[in-house]
mmCIF file of C-alpha atoms and ligand atoms in Angstrom:
data_model
loop_
_atom_site.group_PDB
_atom_site.id
_atom_site.type_symbol
_atom_site.label_atom_id
_atom_site.label_comp_id
_atom_site.label_asym_id
_atom_site.label_seq_id
_atom_site.Cartn_x
_atom_site.Cartn_y
_atom_site.Cartn_z
ATOM 1 C CA MET A 1 -79.626 -36.179 22.033
ATOM 2 C CA ASN A 2 -83.361 -35.197 21.844
ATOM 3 C CA ALA A 3 -84.958 -34.170 18.547
ATOM 4 C CA LEU A 4 -88.489 -32.766 18.105
ATOM 5 C CA ILE A 5 -90.184 -33.156 14.764
ATOM 6 C CA THR A 6 -93.354 -31.376 14.052
ATOM 7 C CA GLY A 7 -95.353 -32.793 11.189
ATOM 8 C CA VAL A 8 -94.171 -36.240 12.157
ATOM 9 C CA THR A 9 -97.027 -37.952 10.685
ATOM 10 C CA GLY A 10 -96.306 -36.569 7.154
ATOM 11 C CA GLN A 11 -94.353 -38.027 4.478
ATOM 12 C CA ASP A 12 -91.000 -36.421 5.510
ATOM 13 C CA GLY A 13 -91.892 -37.055 9.284
ATOM 14 C CA ILE A 14 -91.993 -40.850 8.843
ATOM 15 C CA HIS A 15 -88.760 -40.807 6.992
ATOM 16 C CA LEU A 16 -86.891 -38.367 9.250
ATOM 17 C CA SER A 17 -88.155 -40.098 12.463
ATOM 18 C CA GLY A 18 -86.585 -43.420 11.292
ATOM 19 C CA PHE A 19 -83.383 -41.694 10.138
ATOM 20 C CA LEU A 20 -82.884 -39.990 13.612
ATOM 21 C CA LEU A 21 -83.882 -43.104 15.470
ATOM 22 C CA ASN A 22 -81.217 -45.103 13.636
ATOM 23 C CA LYS A 23 -78.544 -42.449 14.520
ATOM 24 C CA GLY A 24 -79.592 -43.097 18.161
ATOM 25 C CA TYR A 25 -81.638 -39.987 18.790
ATOM 26 C CA ARG A 26 -84.533 -39.885 21.233
ATOM 27 C CA VAL A 27 -87.272 -38.702 18.908
ATOM 28 C CA PHE A 28 -90.298 -36.597 19.957
ATOM 29 C CA GLY A 29 -93.097 -36.279 17.421
ATOM 30 C CA MET A 30 -95.671 -33.402 17.681
ATOM 31 C CA VAL A 31 -99.139 -34.544 16.857
ATOM 32 C CA ASN A 32 -102.615 -33.242 17.386
ATOM 33 C CA GLY A 33 -103.978 -34.388 20.730
ATOM 34 C CA GLN A 34 -107.259 -35.562 19.610
ATOM 35 C CA ARG A 35 -106.106 -37.229 16.488
ATOM 36 C CA GLN A 36 -103.925 -39.709 18.403
ATOM 37 C CA PHE A 37 -107.065 -41.816 18.826
ATOM 38 C CA ASN A 38 -108.109 -42.036 15.200
ATOM 39 C CA ASP A 39 -105.098 -41.264 12.920
ATOM 40 C CA HIS A 40 -103.649 -44.458 11.367
ATOM 41 C CA ARG A 41 -100.456 -42.655 10.483
ATOM 42 C CA ILE A 42 -99.773 -42.040 14.309
ATOM 43 C CA LYS A 43 -100.505 -45.773 14.923
ATOM 44 C CA ASN A 44 -98.111 -46.637 11.986
ATOM 45 C CA LEU A 45 -95.130 -44.596 13.434
ATOM 46 C CA ASP A 46 -92.136 -46.339 14.773
ATOM 47 C CA ARG A 47 -93.115 -47.164 18.475
ATOM 48 C CA ARG A 48 -90.027 -45.589 19.656
ATOM 49 C CA VAL A 49 -91.229 -42.090 18.583
ATOM 50 C CA GLU A 50 -92.523 -40.345 21.774
ATOM 51 C CA LEU A 51 -95.649 -38.316 21.196
ATOM 52 C CA VAL A 52 -96.174 -34.840 22.389
ATOM 53 C CA PHE A 53 -99.310 -32.870 21.705
ATOM 54 C CA GLY A 54 -99.362 -29.608 19.933
ATOM 55 C CA ASP A 55 -100.437 -27.612 16.867
ATOM 56 C CA LEU A 56 -98.888 -24.693 15.017
ATOM 57 C CA THR A 57 -101.971 -22.584 15.569
ATOM 58 C CA ASP A 58 -101.549 -22.868 19.450
ATOM 59 C CA SER A 59 -98.605 -21.119 20.905
ATOM 60 C CA VAL A 60 -99.127 -22.624 24.332
ATOM 61 C CA SER A 61 -98.994 -26.211 22.966
ATOM 62 C CA LEU A 62 -95.706 -25.395 21.088
ATOM 63 C CA MET A 63 -94.231 -24.158 24.496
ATOM 64 C CA ASN A 64 -95.475 -27.275 26.243
ATOM 65 C CA ALA A 65 -94.144 -29.595 23.380
ATOM 66 C CA LEU A 66 -90.779 -27.799 23.644
ATOM 67 C CA ILE A 67 -90.617 -28.229 27.417
ATOM 68 C CA GLU A 68 -91.515 -31.826 27.411
ATOM 69 C CA SER A 69 -89.122 -32.826 24.645
ATOM 70 C CA ASN A 70 -86.324 -30.581 25.667
ATOM 71 C CA PRO A 71 -84.739 -30.976 22.204
ATOM 72 C CA THR A 72 -81.286 -29.743 20.864
ATOM 73 C CA GLU A 73 -82.547 -30.105 17.387
ATOM 74 C CA VAL A 74 -86.091 -29.149 16.103
ATOM 75 C CA TYR A 75 -87.439 -30.093 12.595
ATOM 76 C CA ASN A 76 -90.361 -28.007 11.631
ATOM 77 C CA LEU A 77 -91.987 -30.088 9.057
ATOM 78 C CA ALA A 78 -95.590 -29.275 9.859
ATOM 79 C CA ALA A 79 -97.649 -27.301 7.341
ATOM 80 C CA GLN A 80 -100.808 -27.285 5.360
ATOM 81 C CA SER A 81 -98.666 -28.506 2.453
ATOM 82 C CA PHE A 82 -100.990 -28.996 -0.368
ATOM 83 C CA VAL A 83 -100.837 -26.273 -3.018
ATOM 84 C CA GLY A 84 -104.163 -27.009 -4.382
ATOM 85 C CA ILE A 85 -105.984 -26.640 -1.131
ATOM 86 C CA SER A 86 -104.153 -23.422 -0.386
ATOM 87 C CA PHE A 87 -106.278 -21.727 -2.937
ATOM 88 C CA THR A 88 -109.495 -22.788 -1.357
ATOM 89 C CA GLN A 89 -108.294 -22.566 2.202
ATOM 90 C CA PRO A 90 -105.927 -19.679 1.971
ATOM 91 C CA GLU A 91 -106.367 -18.248 5.476
ATOM 92 C CA LEU A 92 -105.878 -21.628 7.058
ATOM 93 C CA THR A 93 -102.720 -21.966 4.912
ATOM 94 C CA ALA A 94 -101.398 -18.617 5.984
ATOM 95 C CA ASN A 95 -102.125 -19.313 9.694
ATOM 96 C CA VAL A 96 -100.509 -22.824 9.824
ATOM 97 C CA THR A 97 -97.782 -22.625 7.201
ATOM 98 C CA GLY A 98 -96.810 -18.942 7.690
ATOM 99 C CA MET A 99 -97.786 -17.628 11.132
ATOM 100 C CA GLY A 100 -97.104 -21.189 12.646
ATOM 101 C CA VAL A 101 -93.474 -20.550 12.022
ATOM 102 C CA LEU A 102 -93.542 -17.305 13.905
ATOM 103 C CA ARG A 103 -95.300 -18.920 16.775
ATOM 104 C CA LEU A 104 -92.559 -21.605 16.961
ATOM 105 C CA LEU A 105 -89.815 -19.135 16.841
ATOM 106 C CA GLU A 106 -91.340 -16.927 19.453
ATOM 107 C CA ALA A 107 -91.948 -20.070 21.768
ATOM 108 C CA ILE A 108 -88.462 -20.998 21.537
ATOM 109 C CA ARG A 109 -87.458 -17.310 22.396
ATOM 110 C CA ARG A 110 -89.848 -17.071 25.202
ATOM 111 C CA LEU A 111 -88.486 -20.118 26.840
ATOM 112 C CA GLY A 112 -84.914 -18.725 26.375
ATOM 113 C CA LEU A 113 -83.954 -21.814 24.236
ATOM 114 C CA GLU A 114 -82.456 -19.649 21.311
ATOM 115 C CA SER A 115 -78.864 -21.028 22.041
ATOM 116 C CA GLN A 116 -79.803 -24.581 23.019
ATOM 117 C CA ILE A 117 -81.923 -25.269 19.944
ATOM 118 C CA LYS A 118 -80.803 -25.726 16.353
ATOM 119 C CA LEU A 119 -84.062 -25.355 14.031
ATOM 120 C CA TYR A 120 -84.628 -26.792 10.500
ATOM 121 C CA GLN A 121 -87.265 -25.065 8.618
ATOM 122 C CA ALA A 122 -89.039 -26.748 5.684
ATOM 123 C CA SER A 123 -88.894 -24.121 3.071
ATOM 124 C CA SER A 124 -89.944 -25.093 -0.463
ATOM 125 C CA SER A 125 -89.289 -24.572 -4.137
ATOM 126 C CA GLU A 126 -92.778 -23.210 -4.505
ATOM 127 C CA MET A 127 -91.298 -19.882 -3.433
ATOM 128 C CA PHE A 128 -89.686 -19.605 -6.650
ATOM 129 C CA GLY A 129 -93.066 -19.940 -8.347
ATOM 130 C CA ARG A 130 -92.945 -18.076 -11.762
ATOM 131 C CA VAL A 131 -89.047 -18.648 -11.931
ATOM 132 C CA ARG A 132 -86.801 -15.747 -12.575
ATOM 133 C CA GLU A 133 -84.006 -18.109 -13.634
ATOM 134 C CA THR A 134 -83.295 -21.836 -14.352
ATOM 135 C CA PRO A 135 -81.974 -23.666 -12.580
ATOM 136 C CA GLN A 136 -82.882 -21.986 -9.216
ATOM 137 C CA THR A 137 -80.304 -21.534 -6.616
ATOM 138 C CA GLU A 138 -80.385 -20.085 -3.129
ATOM 139 C CA LEU A 139 -79.877 -16.628 -4.616
ATOM 140 C CA THR A 140 -82.942 -16.833 -7.196
ATOM 141 C CA PRO A 141 -85.477 -14.098 -6.382
ATOM 142 C CA PHE A 142 -88.936 -15.562 -5.034
ATOM 143 C CA HIS A 143 -92.161 -15.035 -7.106
ATOM 144 C CA PRO A 144 -94.606 -17.470 -5.352
ATOM 145 C CA ARG A 145 -97.679 -18.546 -7.190
ATOM 146 C CA SER A 146 -100.118 -19.687 -4.695
ATOM 147 C CA PRO A 147 -101.140 -18.815 -0.952
ATOM 148 C CA TYR A 148 -98.978 -21.941 0.008
ATOM 149 C CA GLY A 149 -95.927 -20.369 -1.720
ATOM 150 C CA VAL A 150 -96.626 -16.908 -0.286
ATOM 151 C CA ALA A 151 -96.953 -18.477 3.292
ATOM 152 C CA LYS A 152 -93.517 -20.491 2.898
ATOM 153 C CA ALA A 153 -91.722 -17.229 1.664
ATOM 154 C CA PHE A 154 -92.934 -15.459 4.709
ATOM 155 C CA ALA A 155 -91.859 -18.230 6.939
ATOM 156 C CA HIS A 156 -88.526 -18.448 5.063
ATOM 157 C CA HIS A 157 -87.896 -14.580 5.367
ATOM 158 C CA LEU A 158 -88.892 -14.795 9.239
ATOM 159 C CA CYS A 159 -86.380 -17.634 9.842
ATOM 160 C CA VAL A 160 -83.519 -15.604 8.152
ATOM 161 C CA ASN A 161 -84.590 -12.655 10.230
ATOM 162 C CA TYR A 162 -84.478 -14.542 13.584
ATOM 163 C CA ARG A 163 -81.062 -16.034 12.645
ATOM 164 C CA GLU A 164 -79.603 -12.499 12.001
ATOM 165 C CA ALA A 165 -81.555 -10.782 14.856
ATOM 166 C CA TYR A 166 -80.983 -13.253 17.584
ATOM 167 C CA SER A 167 -77.964 -15.417 16.428
ATOM 168 C CA MET A 168 -80.424 -18.523 16.305
ATOM 169 C CA HIS A 169 -79.083 -21.580 14.575
ATOM 170 C CA ILE A 170 -81.847 -21.852 11.930
ATOM 171 C CA SER A 171 -81.292 -23.515 8.560
ATOM 172 C CA CYS A 172 -83.755 -23.546 5.859
ATOM 173 C CA GLY A 173 -83.844 -26.395 3.393
ATOM 174 C CA ILE A 174 -85.270 -25.205 0.014
ATOM 175 C CA LEU A 175 -86.620 -28.505 -0.969
ATOM 176 C CA PHE A 176 -87.813 -29.416 -4.391
ATOM 177 C CA ASN A 177 -90.587 -31.853 -4.902
ATOM 178 C CA HIS A 178 -89.702 -35.277 -3.119
ATOM 179 C CA GLU A 179 -91.804 -38.251 -3.261
ATOM 180 C CA GLY A 180 -91.916 -42.057 -2.246
ATOM 181 C CA PRO A 181 -94.221 -44.692 -0.955
ATOM 182 C CA ASN A 182 -95.210 -42.469 1.997
ATOM 183 C CA ARG A 183 -96.506 -39.513 -0.183
ATOM 184 C CA GLY A 184 -100.040 -38.225 0.446
ATOM 185 C CA HIS A 185 -102.520 -39.297 -2.155
ATOM 186 C CA GLU A 186 -103.490 -35.741 -2.932
ATOM 187 C CA PHE A 187 -100.094 -35.074 -4.752
ATOM 188 C CA VAL A 188 -99.810 -35.909 -8.390
ATOM 189 C CA THR A 189 -97.045 -38.598 -8.123
ATOM 190 C CA ARG A 190 -98.982 -40.720 -5.633
ATOM 191 C CA LYS A 191 -102.241 -40.118 -7.421
ATOM 192 C CA ILE A 192 -100.427 -41.435 -10.627
ATOM 193 C CA SER A 193 -98.682 -44.432 -8.951
ATOM 194 C CA SER A 194 -101.906 -45.518 -7.179
ATOM 195 C CA GLY A 195 -104.064 -44.918 -10.145
ATOM 196 C CA VAL A 196 -101.705 -46.848 -12.509
ATOM 197 C CA ALA A 197 -101.644 -49.658 -10.014
ATOM 198 C CA LYS A 198 -105.495 -49.920 -10.060
ATOM 199 C CA ILE A 199 -105.586 -49.865 -13.861
ATOM 200 C CA ALA A 200 -102.800 -52.670 -13.920
ATOM 201 C CA LEU A 201 -104.972 -54.629 -11.534
ATOM 202 C CA GLY A 202 -108.118 -54.220 -13.502
ATOM 203 C CA GLN A 203 -109.838 -52.097 -10.910
ATOM 204 C CA SER A 204 -109.880 -48.963 -13.027
ATOM 205 C CA THR A 205 -109.719 -47.932 -16.761
ATOM 206 C CA HIS A 206 -108.130 -44.556 -16.464
ATOM 207 C CA LEU A 207 -106.639 -41.660 -14.432
ATOM 208 C CA THR A 208 -108.044 -38.068 -14.296
ATOM 209 C CA LEU A 209 -105.552 -35.409 -14.038
ATOM 210 C CA GLY A 210 -104.929 -31.664 -14.527
ATOM 211 C CA ASN A 211 -101.900 -30.062 -16.363
ATOM 212 C CA LEU A 212 -99.852 -32.802 -17.878
ATOM 213 C CA ASP A 213 -97.237 -30.160 -19.115
ATOM 214 C CA ALA A 214 -96.070 -29.044 -15.632
ATOM 215 C CA SER A 215 -92.581 -30.048 -14.977
ATOM 216 C CA ARG A 216 -90.856 -30.723 -11.637
ATOM 217 C CA ASP A 217 -87.499 -31.727 -10.203
ATOM 218 C CA TRP A 218 -88.621 -34.850 -8.435
ATOM 219 C CA GLY A 219 -86.319 -36.595 -5.873
ATOM 220 C CA TYR A 220 -86.708 -39.124 -3.241
ATOM 221 C CA ALA A 221 -87.919 -38.337 0.341
ATOM 222 C CA GLY A 222 -85.558 -40.827 1.872
ATOM 223 C CA ASP A 223 -82.453 -38.959 0.429
ATOM 224 C CA TYR A 224 -83.817 -35.493 1.312
ATOM 225 C CA VAL A 225 -84.349 -36.091 5.076
ATOM 226 C CA GLU A 226 -80.577 -36.780 5.200
ATOM 227 C CA ALA A 227 -79.814 -33.406 3.954
ATOM 228 C CA MET A 228 -82.046 -31.925 6.824
ATOM 229 C CA TRP A 229 -79.979 -33.566 9.380
ATOM 230 C CA LEU A 230 -76.761 -32.538 7.657
ATOM 231 C CA MET A 231 -77.970 -28.841 7.941
ATOM 232 C CA GLN A 232 -78.324 -29.365 11.540
ATOM 233 C CA GLN A 233 -74.736 -30.568 11.960
ATOM 234 C CA THR A 234 -72.985 -27.458 10.558
ATOM 235 C CA ASP A 235 -71.321 -24.757 12.773
ATOM 236 C CA LEU A 236 -72.915 -21.924 10.962
ATOM 237 C CA PRO A 237 -76.884 -22.057 9.913
ATOM 238 C CA ASP A 238 -77.519 -21.382 6.296
ATOM 239 C CA ASP A 239 -80.028 -21.979 3.478
ATOM 240 C CA PHE A 240 -79.563 -24.810 1.065
ATOM 241 C CA VAL A 241 -81.358 -25.960 -2.230
ATOM 242 C CA ILE A 242 -81.941 -29.692 -2.234
ATOM 243 C CA ALA A 243 -82.926 -31.206 -5.518
ATOM 244 C CA THR A 244 -81.760 -33.481 -8.229
ATOM 245 C CA GLY A 245 -81.199 -31.043 -10.930
ATOM 246 C CA GLU A 246 -83.262 -33.175 -13.289
ATOM 247 C CA VAL A 247 -86.811 -32.213 -14.711
ATOM 248 C CA HIS A 248 -89.654 -34.269 -15.825
ATOM 249 C CA SER A 249 -93.200 -33.488 -16.786
ATOM 250 C CA VAL A 250 -96.209 -34.861 -15.243
ATOM 251 C CA ARG A 251 -96.813 -36.513 -18.682
ATOM 252 C CA GLU A 252 -93.434 -38.310 -18.210
ATOM 253 C CA PHE A 253 -94.259 -39.405 -14.806
ATOM 254 C CA VAL A 254 -97.418 -41.153 -16.125
ATOM 255 C CA GLU A 255 -95.557 -42.890 -18.980
ATOM 256 C CA GLN A 256 -92.847 -44.139 -16.737
ATOM 257 C CA SER A 257 -95.390 -45.416 -14.253
ATOM 258 C CA LEU A 258 -97.324 -47.144 -16.878
ATOM 259 C CA ILE A 259 -94.071 -48.771 -18.037
ATOM 260 C CA ALA A 260 -93.161 -49.841 -14.366
ATOM 261 C CA ALA A 261 -96.639 -51.542 -14.405
ATOM 262 C CA ASN A 262 -96.148 -53.256 -17.560
ATOM 263 C CA LEU A 263 -98.619 -51.401 -19.464
ATOM 264 C CA GLU A 264 -98.326 -49.538 -22.799
ATOM 265 C CA PRO A 265 -97.261 -45.867 -22.227
ATOM 266 C CA ASP A 266 -100.332 -44.747 -23.981
ATOM 267 C CA LEU A 267 -101.755 -41.573 -22.462
ATOM 268 C CA ASP A 268 -104.685 -41.162 -25.015
ATOM 269 C CA ARG A 269 -105.941 -44.606 -23.558
ATOM 270 C CA TYR A 270 -105.289 -44.184 -19.839
ATOM 271 C CA VAL A 271 -105.533 -40.479 -19.026
ATOM 272 C CA LYS A 272 -108.364 -38.070 -18.941
ATOM 273 C CA GLN A 273 -108.122 -34.359 -18.044
ATOM 274 C CA ASP A 274 -110.455 -32.423 -15.906
ATOM 275 C CA PRO A 275 -110.120 -28.595 -15.544
ATOM 276 C CA LYS A 276 -110.996 -28.961 -11.761
ATOM 277 C CA PHE A 277 -107.446 -30.018 -11.216
ATOM 278 C CA ILE A 278 -106.014 -26.954 -12.994
ATOM 279 C CA ARG A 279 -104.815 -24.350 -10.532
ATOM 280 C CA PRO A 280 -105.683 -20.687 -10.760
ATOM 281 C CA ALA A 281 -101.974 -19.938 -11.065
ATOM 282 C CA GLU A 282 -99.569 -22.538 -12.031
ATOM 283 C CA VAL A 283 -95.813 -23.133 -11.483
ATOM 284 C CA ASP A 284 -94.669 -24.410 -14.863
ATOM 285 C CA LEU A 285 -91.097 -25.585 -14.233
ATOM 286 C CA LEU A 286 -88.939 -26.208 -11.262
ATOM 287 C CA GLN A 287 -85.384 -27.211 -11.445
ATOM 288 C CA GLY A 288 -82.867 -26.962 -8.683
ATOM 289 C CA ASP A 289 -79.188 -26.471 -8.501
ATOM 290 C CA TYR A 290 -77.860 -28.282 -5.389
ATOM 291 C CA SER A 291 -74.139 -27.440 -5.754
ATOM 292 C CA LYS A 292 -74.159 -25.572 -2.554
ATOM 293 C CA ALA A 293 -75.348 -28.534 -0.703
ATOM 294 C CA LYS A 294 -72.949 -30.777 -2.312
ATOM 295 C CA GLU A 295 -70.009 -28.501 -1.549
ATOM 296 C CA LYS A 296 -70.740 -27.669 2.043
ATOM 297 C CA LEU A 297 -72.835 -30.629 3.177
ATOM 298 C CA GLY A 298 -71.386 -33.345 1.053
ATOM 299 C CA TRP A 299 -74.967 -34.183 -0.043
ATOM 300 C CA ALA A 300 -76.174 -35.477 -3.299
ATOM 301 C CA PRO A 301 -79.280 -37.380 -4.384
ATOM 302 C CA ARG A 302 -79.028 -41.219 -4.864
ATOM 303 C CA VAL A 303 -82.356 -42.481 -6.223
ATOM 304 C CA THR A 304 -83.057 -41.782 -10.009
ATOM 305 C CA PHE A 305 -86.232 -40.903 -11.531
ATOM 306 C CA PRO A 306 -86.913 -44.372 -12.936
ATOM 307 C CA GLN A 307 -85.981 -45.981 -9.481
ATOM 308 C CA LEU A 308 -88.335 -43.634 -7.818
ATOM 309 C CA VAL A 309 -91.329 -44.308 -10.106
ATOM 310 C CA ASN A 310 -90.609 -47.972 -9.879
ATOM 311 C CA MET A 311 -90.575 -47.813 -6.176
ATOM 312 C CA MET A 312 -93.917 -46.096 -5.934
ATOM 313 C CA VAL A 313 -95.660 -48.187 -8.442
ATOM 314 C CA GLU A 314 -94.449 -51.354 -6.926
ATOM 315 C CA ASN A 315 -95.565 -50.377 -3.540
ATOM 316 C CA ASP A 316 -98.988 -49.419 -4.850
ATOM 317 C CA LEU A 317 -99.476 -52.582 -6.729
ATOM 318 C CA ILE A 318 -99.135 -54.561 -3.418
ATOM 319 C CA LEU A 319 -101.321 -51.990 -1.446
ATOM 320 C CA GLU A 320 -104.054 -51.946 -3.992
ATOM 321 C CA ALA A 321 -104.150 -55.605 -4.459
ATOM 322 C CA ARG A 322 -104.347 -56.168 -0.709
ATOM 323 C CA GLU A 323 -107.036 -53.594 -0.220
ATOM 324 C CA ASN A 324 -109.291 -54.763 -2.918
HETATM 325 P P1 NAP B 401 -97.286 -33.712 4.558
HETATM 326 O O1 NAP B 401 -97.146 -35.118 4.278
HETATM 327 O O2 NAP B 401 -98.481 -32.975 3.996
HETATM 328 O O3 NAP B 401 -97.226 -33.700 6.129
HETATM 329 C C1 NAP B 401 -97.620 -32.402 6.771
HETATM 330 C C2 NAP B 401 -97.616 -32.590 8.256
HETATM 331 O O4 NAP B 401 -97.999 -31.326 8.853
HETATM 332 C C3 NAP B 401 -98.672 -33.758 8.751
HETATM 333 O O5 NAP B 401 -98.011 -34.483 9.941
HETATM 334 C C4 NAP B 401 -99.753 -32.813 9.439
HETATM 335 O O6 NAP B 401 -100.363 -33.487 10.401
HETATM 336 C C5 NAP B 401 -98.980 -31.594 10.030
HETATM 337 N N1 NAP B 401 -99.817 -30.476 10.278
HETATM 338 C C6 NAP B 401 -100.752 -30.002 9.274
HETATM 339 N N2 NAP B 401 -101.342 -28.774 9.959
HETATM 340 C C7 NAP B 401 -100.817 -28.873 11.151
HETATM 341 C C8 NAP B 401 -100.847 -28.016 12.313
HETATM 342 N N3 NAP B 401 -101.847 -26.909 12.285
HETATM 343 N N4 NAP B 401 -100.098 -28.185 13.461
HETATM 344 C C9 NAP B 401 -99.247 -29.050 13.525
HETATM 345 N N5 NAP B 401 -98.954 -29.967 12.465
HETATM 346 C C10 NAP B 401 -99.796 -29.874 11.383
HETATM 347 O O7 NAP B 401 -95.882 -32.882 4.186
HETATM 348 P P2 NAP B 401 -94.476 -33.532 3.729
HETATM 349 O O8 NAP B 401 -94.515 -33.786 2.219
HETATM 350 O O9 NAP B 401 -94.134 -34.391 4.581
HETATM 351 O O10 NAP B 401 -93.504 -32.213 3.745
HETATM 352 C C11 NAP B 401 -93.023 -31.762 5.024
HETATM 353 C C12 NAP B 401 -92.719 -30.246 4.945
HETATM 354 O O11 NAP B 401 -91.920 -29.894 3.870
HETATM 355 C C13 NAP B 401 -93.869 -29.370 4.952
HETATM 356 O O12 NAP B 401 -93.761 -28.191 5.616
HETATM 357 C C14 NAP B 401 -93.989 -29.090 3.351
HETATM 358 O O13 NAP B 401 -94.784 -27.888 3.211
HETATM 359 C C15 NAP B 401 -92.461 -29.002 3.120
HETATM 360 N N6 NAP B 401 -92.121 -29.283 1.704
HETATM 361 C C16 NAP B 401 -92.413 -30.483 1.086
HETATM 362 C C17 NAP B 401 -92.104 -30.808 -0.120
HETATM 363 C C18 NAP B 401 -92.355 -32.092 -0.772
HETATM 364 O O14 NAP B 401 -92.050 -32.245 -2.028
HETATM 365 N N7 NAP B 401 -92.687 -33.209 -0.008
HETATM 366 C C19 NAP B 401 -91.083 -29.897 -0.716
HETATM 367 C C20 NAP B 401 -90.767 -28.702 -0.084
HETATM 368 C C21 NAP B 401 -91.231 -28.523 1.119
HETATM 369 P P3 NAP B 401 -101.873 -33.809 10.245
HETATM 370 O O15 NAP B 401 -102.157 -34.559 9.050
HETATM 371 O O16 NAP B 401 -102.377 -34.655 11.408
HETATM 372 O O17 NAP B 401 -102.679 -32.384 10.217
HETATM 373 O O1 F7E B 402 -98.388 -30.941 -8.073
HETATM 374 C C1 F7E B 402 -99.842 -30.892 -11.550
HETATM 375 C C2 F7E B 402 -99.918 -29.542 -10.578
HETATM 376 O O2 F7E B 402 -99.769 -31.271 -6.005
HETATM 377 C C3 F7E B 402 -97.355 -31.098 -9.105
HETATM 378 C C4 F7E B 402 -95.903 -30.108 -2.296
HETATM 379 O O3 F7E B 402 -94.985 -31.171 -1.611
HETATM 380 O O4 F7E B 402 -94.022 -29.787 -3.944
HETATM 381 C C5 F7E B 402 -95.583 -30.070 -3.797
HETATM 382 O O5 F7E B 402 -96.261 -29.086 -4.487
HETATM 383 C C6 F7E B 402 -97.679 -30.578 -10.405
HETATM 384 C C7 F7E B 402 -98.485 -29.258 -10.432
HETATM 385 O O6 F7E B 402 -97.175 -30.888 -6.037
HETATM 386 C C8 F7E B 402 -102.679 -32.867 -11.135
HETATM 387 O O7 F7E B 402 -100.562 -28.630 -11.352
HETATM 388 C C9 F7E B 402 -101.594 -32.111 -12.768
HETATM 389 O O8 F7E B 402 -97.981 -28.282 -11.368
HETATM 390 O O9 F7E B 402 -97.977 -33.050 -6.656
HETATM 391 P P1 F7E B 402 -98.307 -31.760 -6.665
HETATM 392 P P2 F7E B 402 -96.694 -29.371 -5.911
HETATM 393 O O10 F7E B 402 -97.776 -28.337 -6.260
HETATM 394 O O11 F7E B 402 -95.516 -29.231 -6.925
HETATM 395 C C10 F7E B 402 -93.680 -28.514 -3.372
HETATM 396 C C11 F7E B 402 -92.261 -28.317 -3.654
HETATM 397 C C12 F7E B 402 -94.146 -28.328 -2.040
HETATM 398 O O12 F7E B 402 -93.453 -27.705 -1.251
HETATM 399 C C13 F7E B 402 -95.622 -28.641 -1.696
HETATM 400 O O13 F7E B 402 -95.748 -28.823 -0.325
HETATM 401 O O14 F7E B 402 -98.748 -31.481 -10.870
HETATM 402 N N1 F7E B 402 -100.994 -31.763 -11.505
HETATM 403 N N2 F7E B 402 -102.643 -32.764 -12.448
HETATM 404 C C14 F7E B 402 -101.655 -32.290 -10.475
HETATM 405 N N3 F7E B 402 -101.519 -32.065 -9.384
HETATM 406 C C15 F7E B 402 -102.229 -32.640 -8.398
HETATM 407 N N4 F7E B 402 -102.033 -32.770 -6.966
HETATM 408 N N5 F7E B 402 -103.305 -33.469 -8.929
HETATM 409 C C16 F7E B 402 -103.617 -33.645 -10.248
HETATM 410 O O15 F7E B 402 -104.606 -34.258 -10.542
#
């Protein structure tokens, strides 16, 4: 069975490609053609991942990637995924994260592959934004708070529309924040785990962050990619919230990280704040209700919050010690 993953070099792409290879899939990963020569994340991918070249802003390349990989399952993980940058590069974010999904859907249709392909779309809890209820379910109305959240909401509605209009098997995973050792350094959890590792190793004295009170439902990426696959195995496509149901603040993430590195959980000593990391509009709290996924997919998170933080800090202690 062939699977095509867009965004294969990202955090989830790394986990998902490994997961699918273990299940015996032939895995194709879509990457930017020029970057293949320079990007260490491409070099670090499992060698069994077969590269196809393409970009969500280039319809022809999407068609070529589909023809070359001839997939029965497509996982659309590619996006400009950093909320912070979406405020300074809103047009790029709309083009990649929003319009890119329209291009992919139309590429599938133009090739007449609507009934051959099952598509997974990476929707996001950022669509809930200024939340209308807590916890959030598949039925909670959207109120995105960033160009990224708006682009994801556009893409989500498009996927629902194409599912209804053309009977395509498209499932949207409304995934809450998920992290791990492969998380990009721009995101707060990785910034904290690597920053705390540097403090523990004597390479730095403090961390500089923005809003410490923001609260998130943080899970482990390795658990969440299994949910993506389970959605592709259903007879009927649907939308599913994937979350842990537990909430922690950025402050708590720092405290837990300091404990994991055998440091005093003393934020006054180790954390400075800089307004440049505060967003023009913030999402204060996200908490997901994953009951539907549990009931219909048999999915539940495995890794707990302290386990996740420990995993990330331990990984960064090794990496930072090696690099410096
Ligand atoms: P990530 O680490 O930021 O990876 C994003 C991937 O998209 C990278 O491989 C990137 O490749 C690729 N990409 C960017 N622009 C592209 C373009 N124009 N054409 C093709 N590929 C492009 O994101 P992630 O954390 O793995 O998340 C995967 C997906 O889930 C994303 O769609 C994200 O928005 C969504 N999501 C993530 C979370 C989370 O907590 N991680 C939660 C909900 C939803 P280059 O670096 O080469 O550009
Ligand atoms: O911010 C606060 C920040 O950038 C989390 C993406 O994967 O999950 C992610 O989006 C919170 C925010 O993730 C810093 O203001 C404080 O409230 O790690 P983040 P995010 O914005 O929640 C969703 C579900 C996605 O879909 C996205 O693709 O932490 N925060 N101080 C900070 N955030 C960052 N990045 N850096 C700071 O210094």
